[in-house]
């Protein structure tokens, strides 16, 4: 099957183009077959036997490719944007999306995941809006910005993970004299392809009461106590009611896993590899309906076994250094670098971190994926390669 230009398709009356080819498993090329194919084209029909290799491959063949973005360069370009691009309407959030090189220039990291660096200058406010896309913020460096979700000011500091389910009003304000950058993750491509997205502008300015800078948000005071669920609250909206997962708790959980392993009591997913998943404190589910977030710590010298999964992932190096391999690509990575793991591409990582480049002395990786979507559809599959 071949596809011509849109203009030619309109002129001929059909976008379907079929070509009879002499190949094993294909019908004999005859004038009668050519006539049949022209009839298919006129009626907008496509026979499966001409497309089965593309539509039903033996294993997933992602349109995305493995790719790496260097944090230092992203930070430099975001700083330039901070000088040139307004953060208000039109500049909308000053979010700069990662574009996978094989997705035709679309601002998509993978066919289902959006990742962007967002940059807020000193004293700036990012005006309020809301959207059906589920989102989060993850802070790899800096502090001093508060995101205001439904009127609740939530502090953002290095290592904090801040999920936000769709259709919640939110704005940001920078209360310091320094700019701050972080990464946003959303399911924009998934909602785009399924044609389910809604968006609405809110207020241009938040109130003075919302422009406060508490150490803990109201959501943290209610939901942020490990292992304890408030009896006074039963969330009805999707997603986690806890709006900030503090780095101190993530760090402690990972540190304890590696210590337990060292003491001979297990606790890690494989030797030298500690990992946690951010969970909804109400019911233990994923923090967002379409996005899964995890944190992985790989001890110096340890190497993870290659793993394949249906669905795609985006990783950010939080700390340390090492080598990551995705499919046939390998990179040496350091703090802040981001990379994509397409569906069914084998991924492994080796830690080369030390106290000189990592607070934990390990390679720390933040990861988010589209796994909840595929699990809900019973299409999630994992394979550990030998």
GROMACS .gro file of C-alpha atoms in nm:
model
  386
    1UNK     CA    1   0.000   0.000   0.000
    2UNK     CA    2   0.137   0.341  -0.093
    3UNK     CA    3   0.018   0.685   0.017
    4UNK     CA    4   0.025   0.986  -0.213
    5UNK     CA    5   0.001   1.352  -0.121
    6UNK     CA    6  -0.316   1.495   0.027
    7UNK     CA    7  -0.377   1.703  -0.286
    8UNK     CA    8  -0.358   1.396  -0.508
    9UNK     CA    9  -0.586   1.204  -0.272
   10UNK     CA   10  -0.850   1.477  -0.289
   11UNK     CA   11  -0.826   1.501  -0.667
   12UNK     CA   12  -0.863   1.126  -0.713
   13UNK     CA   13  -1.141   1.100  -0.456
   14UNK     CA   14  -0.976   0.836  -0.236
   15UNK     CA   15  -0.683   0.836   0.006
   16UNK     CA   16  -0.651   0.456  -0.029
   17UNK     CA   17  -0.374   0.339  -0.261
   18UNK     CA   18  -0.320  -0.032  -0.321
   19UNK     CA   19  -0.044  -0.193  -0.523
   20UNK     CA   20  -0.045  -0.554  -0.634
   21UNK     CA   21   0.295  -0.711  -0.562
   22UNK     CA   22   0.443  -1.047  -0.646
   23UNK     CA   23   0.542  -1.189  -0.309
   24UNK     CA   24   0.508  -1.502  -0.102
   25UNK     CA   25   0.165  -1.523   0.058
   26UNK     CA   26   0.021  -1.262  -0.179
   27UNK     CA   27  -0.230  -1.332  -0.461
   28UNK     CA   28  -0.104  -1.366  -0.816
   29UNK     CA   29  -0.075  -1.032  -0.992
   30UNK     CA   30  -0.334  -1.027  -1.269
   31UNK     CA   31  -0.552  -0.770  -1.440
   32UNK     CA   32  -0.846  -0.904  -1.240
   33UNK     CA   33  -0.657  -0.840  -0.913
   34UNK     CA   34  -0.572  -0.487  -1.027
   35UNK     CA   35  -0.938  -0.428  -1.103
   36UNK     CA   36  -1.033  -0.560  -0.759
   37UNK     CA   37  -0.785  -0.325  -0.595
   38UNK     CA   38  -0.926  -0.024  -0.783
   39UNK     CA   39  -1.270  -0.121  -0.656
   40UNK     CA   40  -1.134  -0.136  -0.301
   41UNK     CA   41  -0.982   0.210  -0.344
   42UNK     CA   42  -1.306   0.362  -0.470
   43UNK     CA   43  -1.501   0.219  -0.175
   44UNK     CA   44  -1.234   0.309   0.084
   45UNK     CA   45  -1.151  -0.051   0.166
   46UNK     CA   46  -0.814  -0.200   0.262
   47UNK     CA   47  -0.763  -0.579   0.256
   48UNK     CA   48  -0.578  -0.713   0.559
   49UNK     CA   49  -0.345  -0.926   0.349
   50UNK     CA   50  -0.173  -0.611   0.220
   51UNK     CA   51  -0.123  -0.466   0.569
   52UNK     CA   52  -0.085  -0.752   0.814
   53UNK     CA   53   0.291  -0.715   0.856
   54UNK     CA   54   0.246  -0.356   0.970
   55UNK     CA   55  -0.077  -0.394   1.170
   56UNK     CA   56  -0.001  -0.727   1.337
   57UNK     CA   57   0.377  -0.762   1.383
   58UNK     CA   58   0.529  -1.042   1.589
   59UNK     CA   59   0.619  -0.793   1.864
   60UNK     CA   60   0.570  -0.417   1.926
   61UNK     CA   61   0.750  -0.189   1.681
   62UNK     CA   62   0.741   0.157   1.833
   63UNK     CA   63   0.729   0.467   1.619
   64UNK     CA   64   0.949   0.630   1.885
   65UNK     CA   65   1.325   0.576   1.897
   66UNK     CA   66   1.565   0.585   2.190
   67UNK     CA   67   1.693   0.939   2.241
   68UNK     CA   68   1.885   1.141   2.500
   69UNK     CA   69   1.852   1.509   2.593
   70UNK     CA   70   2.134   1.671   2.794
   71UNK     CA   71   2.012   1.869   3.094
   72UNK     CA   72   2.283   2.131   3.070
   73UNK     CA   73   2.177   2.225   2.717
   74UNK     CA   74   1.807   2.217   2.806
   75UNK     CA   75   1.875   2.447   3.100
   76UNK     CA   76   2.067   2.692   2.880
   77UNK     CA   77   1.787   2.710   2.623
   78UNK     CA   78   1.522   2.744   2.894
   79UNK     CA   79   1.717   3.036   3.040
   80UNK     CA   80   1.722   3.203   2.698
   81UNK     CA   81   1.348   3.147   2.670
   82UNK     CA   82   1.309   3.307   3.011
   83UNK     CA   83   1.456   3.627   2.870
   84UNK     CA   84   1.247   3.626   2.552
   85UNK     CA   85   0.915   3.447   2.605
   86UNK     CA   86   0.638   3.569   2.837
   87UNK     CA   87   0.509   3.321   3.093
   88UNK     CA   88   0.147   3.438   3.059
   89UNK     CA   89  -0.114   3.379   2.793
   90UNK     CA   90   0.052   3.308   2.461
   91UNK     CA   91   0.373   3.189   2.623
   92UNK     CA   92   0.151   2.958   2.832
   93UNK     CA   93   0.371   2.822   3.107
   94UNK     CA   94   0.697   2.859   2.913
   95UNK     CA   95   0.702   2.480   2.878
   96UNK     CA   96   0.949   2.339   2.625
   97UNK     CA   97   0.862   1.986   2.518
   98UNK     CA   98   1.094   1.703   2.420
   99UNK     CA   99   1.030   1.595   2.060
  100UNK     CA  100   1.122   1.237   1.976
  101UNK     CA  101   1.317   1.251   1.646
  102UNK     CA  102   1.101   0.985   1.479
  103UNK     CA  103   0.760   1.138   1.554
  104UNK     CA  104   0.750   1.393   1.275
  105UNK     CA  105   0.835   1.700   1.480
  106UNK     CA  106   0.538   1.661   1.714
  107UNK     CA  107   0.613   1.773   2.074
  108UNK     CA  108   0.585   1.415   2.199
  109UNK     CA  109   0.857   1.222   2.384
  110UNK     CA  110   0.680   0.897   2.294
  111UNK     CA  111   0.349   0.821   2.118
  112UNK     CA  112   0.172   0.845   2.459
  113UNK     CA  113   0.396   1.061   2.684
  114UNK     CA  114   0.478   1.431   2.700
  115UNK     CA  115   0.786   1.557   2.884
  116UNK     CA  116   0.892   1.920   2.903
  117UNK     CA  117   1.121   2.153   3.091
  118UNK     CA  118   0.933   2.443   3.250
  119UNK     CA  119   1.109   2.761   3.357
  120UNK     CA  120   0.990   3.037   3.589
  121UNK     CA  121   1.180   3.360   3.639
  122UNK     CA  122   1.217   3.536   3.979
  123UNK     CA  123   0.890   3.686   4.100
  124UNK     CA  124   0.690   3.548   3.808
  125UNK     CA  125   0.345   3.393   3.822
  126UNK     CA  126   0.231   3.132   3.572
  127UNK     CA  127  -0.142   3.208   3.530
  128UNK     CA  128  -0.412   2.961   3.618
  129UNK     CA  129  -0.557   2.702   3.383
  130UNK     CA  130  -0.688   2.347   3.386
  131UNK     CA  131  -0.700   2.055   3.144
  132UNK     CA  132  -0.816   1.698   3.130
  133UNK     CA  133  -0.460   1.577   3.077
  134UNK     CA  134  -0.312   1.419   3.390
  135UNK     CA  135   0.016   1.580   3.490
  136UNK     CA  136   0.302   1.592   3.738
  137UNK     CA  137   0.605   1.802   3.819
  138UNK     CA  138   0.942   1.660   3.920
  139UNK     CA  139   1.219   1.883   4.054
  140UNK     CA  140   1.578   1.789   3.972
  141UNK     CA  141   1.730   2.113   4.104
  142UNK     CA  142   1.636   2.429   4.286
  143UNK     CA  143   1.356   2.545   4.516
  144UNK     CA  144   1.141   2.848   4.577
  145UNK     CA  145   0.845   2.787   4.345
  146UNK     CA  146   0.499   2.704   4.476
  147UNK     CA  147   0.238   2.538   4.257
  148UNK     CA  148  -0.113   2.635   4.361
  149UNK     CA  149  -0.360   2.351   4.298
  150UNK     CA  150  -0.724   2.425   4.374
  151UNK     CA  151  -0.614   2.712   4.598
  152UNK     CA  152  -0.363   2.497   4.791
  153UNK     CA  153  -0.001   2.629   4.768
  154UNK     CA  154   0.238   2.334   4.735
  155UNK     CA  155   0.616   2.391   4.776
  156UNK     CA  156   0.849   2.252   4.510
  157UNK     CA  157   1.200   2.147   4.614
  158UNK     CA  158   1.473   1.926   4.473
  159UNK     CA  159   1.364   1.563   4.456
  160UNK     CA  160   0.996   1.634   4.515
  161UNK     CA  161   0.737   1.462   4.297
  162UNK     CA  162   0.409   1.652   4.256
  163UNK     CA  163   0.123   1.470   4.081
  164UNK     CA  164  -0.189   1.650   3.967
  165UNK     CA  165  -0.489   1.473   3.818
  166UNK     CA  166  -0.673   1.627   3.526
  167UNK     CA  167  -0.926   1.911   3.547
  168UNK     CA  168  -0.777   2.072   3.857
  169UNK     CA  169  -0.715   2.447   3.849
  170UNK     CA  170  -0.345   2.521   3.895
  171UNK     CA  171  -0.099   2.810   3.878
  172UNK     CA  172   0.263   2.864   3.987
  173UNK     CA  173   0.453   3.147   4.155
  174UNK     CA  174   0.824   3.199   4.212
  175UNK     CA  175   0.879   3.362   4.552
  176UNK     CA  176   1.259   3.387   4.521
  177UNK     CA  177   1.520   3.599   4.345
  178UNK     CA  178   1.639   3.302   4.137
  179UNK     CA  179   1.491   3.128   3.831
  180UNK     CA  180   1.380   2.767   3.868
  181UNK     CA  181   1.338   2.481   3.620
  182UNK     CA  182   1.167   2.146   3.654
  183UNK     CA  183   1.020   1.879   3.429
  184UNK     CA  184   0.654   1.831   3.351
  185UNK     CA  185   0.510   1.495   3.253
  186UNK     CA  186   0.164   1.460   3.099
  187UNK     CA  187  -0.045   1.217   2.895
  188UNK     CA  188  -0.102   1.480   2.622
  189UNK     CA  189  -0.016   1.248   2.329
  190UNK     CA  190  -0.248   0.975   2.460
  191UNK     CA  191  -0.542   1.212   2.499
  192UNK     CA  192  -0.456   1.372   2.164
  193UNK     CA  193  -0.474   1.046   1.971
  194UNK     CA  194  -0.789   0.936   2.156
  195UNK     CA  195  -0.949   1.281   2.100
  196UNK     CA  196  -1.060   1.322   2.461
  197UNK     CA  197  -0.886   1.645   2.567
  198UNK     CA  198  -1.041   1.961   2.716
  199UNK     CA  199  -0.867   2.284   2.823
  200UNK     CA  200  -0.983   2.600   3.001
  201UNK     CA  201  -0.813   2.926   3.100
  202UNK     CA  202  -0.853   3.041   3.459
  203UNK     CA  203  -0.763   3.361   3.637
  204UNK     CA  204  -0.470   3.569   3.520
  205UNK     CA  205  -0.361   3.625   3.881
  206UNK     CA  206  -0.390   3.429   4.202
  207UNK     CA  207  -0.499   3.593   4.525
  208UNK     CA  208  -0.271   3.716   4.803
  209UNK     CA  209  -0.406   3.435   5.021
  210UNK     CA  210  -0.281   3.183   4.764
  211UNK     CA  211   0.056   3.354   4.726
  212UNK     CA  212   0.175   3.230   5.062
  213UNK     CA  213   0.476   3.003   5.103
  214UNK     CA  214   0.400   2.728   5.356
  215UNK     CA  215   0.651   2.449   5.417
  216UNK     CA  216   0.371   2.197   5.376
  217UNK     CA  217   0.054   2.218   5.171
  218UNK     CA  218  -0.288   2.135   5.312
  219UNK     CA  219  -0.286   1.811   5.112
  220UNK     CA  220   0.040   1.706   5.279
  221UNK     CA  221  -0.091   1.787   5.626
  222UNK     CA  222  -0.393   1.564   5.563
  223UNK     CA  223  -0.251   1.284   5.348
  224UNK     CA  224   0.126   1.296   5.391
  225UNK     CA  225   0.172   1.073   5.695
  226UNK     CA  226   0.322   0.735   5.592
  227UNK     CA  227   0.089   0.443   5.643
  228UNK     CA  228  -0.192   0.656   5.785
  229UNK     CA  229  -0.518   0.734   5.607
  230UNK     CA  230  -0.743   1.011   5.737
  231UNK     CA  231  -1.095   0.892   5.819
  232UNK     CA  232  -1.232   1.239   5.753
  233UNK     CA  233  -1.164   1.233   5.378
  234UNK     CA  234  -1.275   1.004   5.096
  235UNK     CA  235  -1.149   1.125   4.757
  236UNK     CA  236  -1.400   1.110   4.475
  237UNK     CA  237  -1.184   1.252   4.195
  238UNK     CA  238  -0.928   1.038   4.011
  239UNK     CA  239  -0.563   1.051   4.109
  240UNK     CA  240  -0.378   1.090   4.435
  241UNK     CA  241  -0.509   1.343   4.688
  242UNK     CA  242  -0.149   1.392   4.807
  243UNK     CA  243  -0.002   1.674   4.598
  244UNK     CA  244   0.363   1.637   4.701
  245UNK     CA  245   0.583   1.335   4.766
  246UNK     CA  246   0.882   1.470   4.956
  247UNK     CA  247   1.234   1.372   4.860
  248UNK     CA  248   1.330   1.294   5.219
  249UNK     CA  249   1.087   1.000   5.228
  250UNK     CA  250   1.186   0.871   4.882
  251UNK     CA  251   1.555   0.891   4.971
  252UNK     CA  252   1.504   0.711   5.304
  253UNK     CA  253   1.304   0.429   5.144
  254UNK     CA  254   1.572   0.365   4.881
  255UNK     CA  255   1.855   0.388   5.133
  256UNK     CA  256   1.685   0.138   5.363
  257UNK     CA  257   1.630  -0.112   5.080
  258UNK     CA  258   2.002  -0.118   4.999
  259UNK     CA  259   2.092  -0.144   5.367
  260UNK     CA  260   1.854  -0.437   5.413
  261UNK     CA  261   2.012  -0.609   5.113
  262UNK     CA  262   2.358  -0.551   5.259
  263UNK     CA  263   2.244  -0.703   5.588
  264UNK     CA  264   2.118  -1.013   5.405
  265UNK     CA  265   1.744  -0.948   5.435
  266UNK     CA  266   1.659  -0.873   5.071
  267UNK     CA  267   1.444  -0.572   4.994
  268UNK     CA  268   1.578  -0.487   4.648
  269UNK     CA  269   1.438  -0.585   4.306
  270UNK     CA  270   1.777  -0.725   4.203
  271UNK     CA  271   2.130  -0.700   4.347
  272UNK     CA  272   2.223  -0.338   4.404
  273UNK     CA  273   1.893  -0.210   4.260
  274UNK     CA  274   1.645  -0.041   4.495
  275UNK     CA  275   1.315   0.087   4.356
  276UNK     CA  276   0.990   0.244   4.474
  277UNK     CA  277   0.662   0.338   4.308
  278UNK     CA  278   0.474   0.652   4.403
  279UNK     CA  279   0.130   0.537   4.523
  280UNK     CA  280  -0.207   0.687   4.600
  281UNK     CA  281  -0.233   0.690   4.983
  282UNK     CA  282  -0.608   0.634   4.960
  283UNK     CA  283  -0.603   0.294   4.789
  284UNK     CA  284  -0.244   0.210   4.690
  285UNK     CA  285  -0.310   0.255   4.317
  286UNK     CA  286  -0.095   0.456   4.076
  287UNK     CA  287  -0.086   0.827   4.153
  288UNK     CA  288  -0.251   0.910   3.820
  289UNK     CA  289  -0.493   0.707   3.604
  290UNK     CA  290  -0.269   0.711   3.295
  291UNK     CA  291   0.080   0.769   3.436
  292UNK     CA  292   0.304   0.562   3.663
  293UNK     CA  293   0.598   0.718   3.846
  294UNK     CA  294   0.890   0.535   4.006
  295UNK     CA  295   1.232   0.605   4.151
  296UNK     CA  296   1.528   0.371   4.105
  297UNK     CA  297   1.861   0.372   4.288
  298UNK     CA  298   2.146   0.163   4.147
  299UNK     CA  299   2.446   0.114   4.374
  300UNK     CA  300   2.791   0.192   4.237
  301UNK     CA  301   2.916  -0.097   4.021
  302UNK     CA  302   2.574  -0.263   3.995
  303UNK     CA  303   2.411  -0.327   3.658
  304UNK     CA  304   2.044  -0.396   3.596
  305UNK     CA  305   1.929  -0.686   3.378
  306UNK     CA  306   1.787  -0.581   3.038
  307UNK     CA  307   1.408  -0.550   3.062
  308UNK     CA  308   1.147  -0.505   2.789
  309UNK     CA  309   0.798  -0.369   2.852
  310UNK     CA  310   0.498  -0.284   2.641
  311UNK     CA  311   0.437   0.088   2.664
  312UNK     CA  312   0.700   0.357   2.687
  313UNK     CA  313   0.898   0.539   2.955
  314UNK     CA  314   1.086   0.862   3.011
  315UNK     CA  315   1.375   0.868   3.260
  316UNK     CA  316   1.554   1.158   3.423
  317UNK     CA  317   1.887   1.117   3.598
  318UNK     CA  318   1.836   1.272   3.940
  319UNK     CA  319   2.188   1.215   4.066
  320UNK     CA  320   2.509   1.029   3.993
  321UNK     CA  321   2.652   0.898   3.671
  322UNK     CA  322   2.653   0.579   3.472
  323UNK     CA  323   2.583   0.413   3.141
  324UNK     CA  324   2.232   0.344   3.015
  325UNK     CA  325   2.152   0.120   2.720
  326UNK     CA  326   1.824   0.142   2.529
  327UNK     CA  327   1.793  -0.093   2.234
  328UNK     CA  328   2.113  -0.048   2.034
  329UNK     CA  329   2.193   0.293   2.190
  330UNK     CA  330   2.423   0.347   2.489
  331UNK     CA  331   2.500   0.676   2.661
  332UNK     CA  332   2.703   0.798   2.954
  333UNK     CA  333   2.465   1.008   3.161
  334UNK     CA  334   2.479   1.255   3.447
  335UNK     CA  335   2.253   1.470   3.661
  336UNK     CA  336   1.941   1.600   3.486
  337UNK     CA  337   1.981   1.413   3.156
  338UNK     CA  338   1.658   1.274   3.011
  339UNK     CA  339   1.610   0.975   2.784
  340UNK     CA  340   1.330   0.775   2.625
  341UNK     CA  341   1.270   0.399   2.633
  342UNK     CA  342   1.025   0.305   2.354
  343UNK     CA  343   0.784   0.014   2.378
  344UNK     CA  344   0.956  -0.326   2.390
  345UNK     CA  345   1.307  -0.177   2.364
  346UNK     CA  346   1.541  -0.350   2.612
  347UNK     CA  347   1.667  -0.117   2.884
  348UNK     CA  348   1.955  -0.161   3.128
  349UNK     CA  349   2.170   0.069   3.340
  350UNK     CA  350   2.510   0.047   3.503
  351UNK     CA  351   2.602   0.275   3.791
  352UNK     CA  352   2.939   0.450   3.790
  353UNK     CA  353   2.837   0.700   4.058
  354UNK     CA  354   3.049   0.804   4.350
  355UNK     CA  355   3.023   1.047   4.640
  356UNK     CA  356   3.188   1.306   4.415
  357UNK     CA  357   2.886   1.324   4.182
  358UNK     CA  358   2.601   1.182   4.389
  359UNK     CA  359   2.466   1.260   4.734
  360UNK     CA  360   2.367   0.895   4.773
  361UNK     CA  361   2.681   0.756   4.609
  362UNK     CA  362   2.454   0.578   4.358
  363UNK     CA  363   2.292   0.634   4.021
  364UNK     CA  364   1.945   0.775   4.096
  365UNK     CA  365   1.681   0.758   3.821
  366UNK     CA  366   1.331   0.903   3.816
  367UNK     CA  367   1.100   0.725   3.574
  368UNK     CA  368   0.747   0.776   3.446
  369UNK     CA  369   0.554   0.555   3.207
  370UNK     CA  370   0.214   0.484   3.053
  371UNK     CA  371   0.186   0.144   3.227
  372UNK     CA  372  -0.155   0.208   3.394
  373UNK     CA  373  -0.317   0.242   3.052
  374UNK     CA  374  -0.187  -0.091   2.927
  375UNK     CA  375  -0.256  -0.269   3.254
  376UNK     CA  376  -0.617  -0.148   3.245
  377UNK     CA  377  -0.648  -0.283   2.890
  378UNK     CA  378  -0.474  -0.611   2.987
  379UNK     CA  379  -0.201  -0.537   2.732
  380UNK     CA  380   0.093  -0.488   2.967
  381UNK     CA  381   0.376  -0.737   2.926
  382UNK     CA  382   0.727  -0.749   3.073
  383UNK     CA  383   1.023  -0.963   2.970
  384UNK     CA  384   1.365  -0.982   3.136
  385UNK     CA  385   1.631  -1.067   2.880
  386UNK     CA  386   1.908  -1.311   2.961
   0.00000   0.00000   0.00000
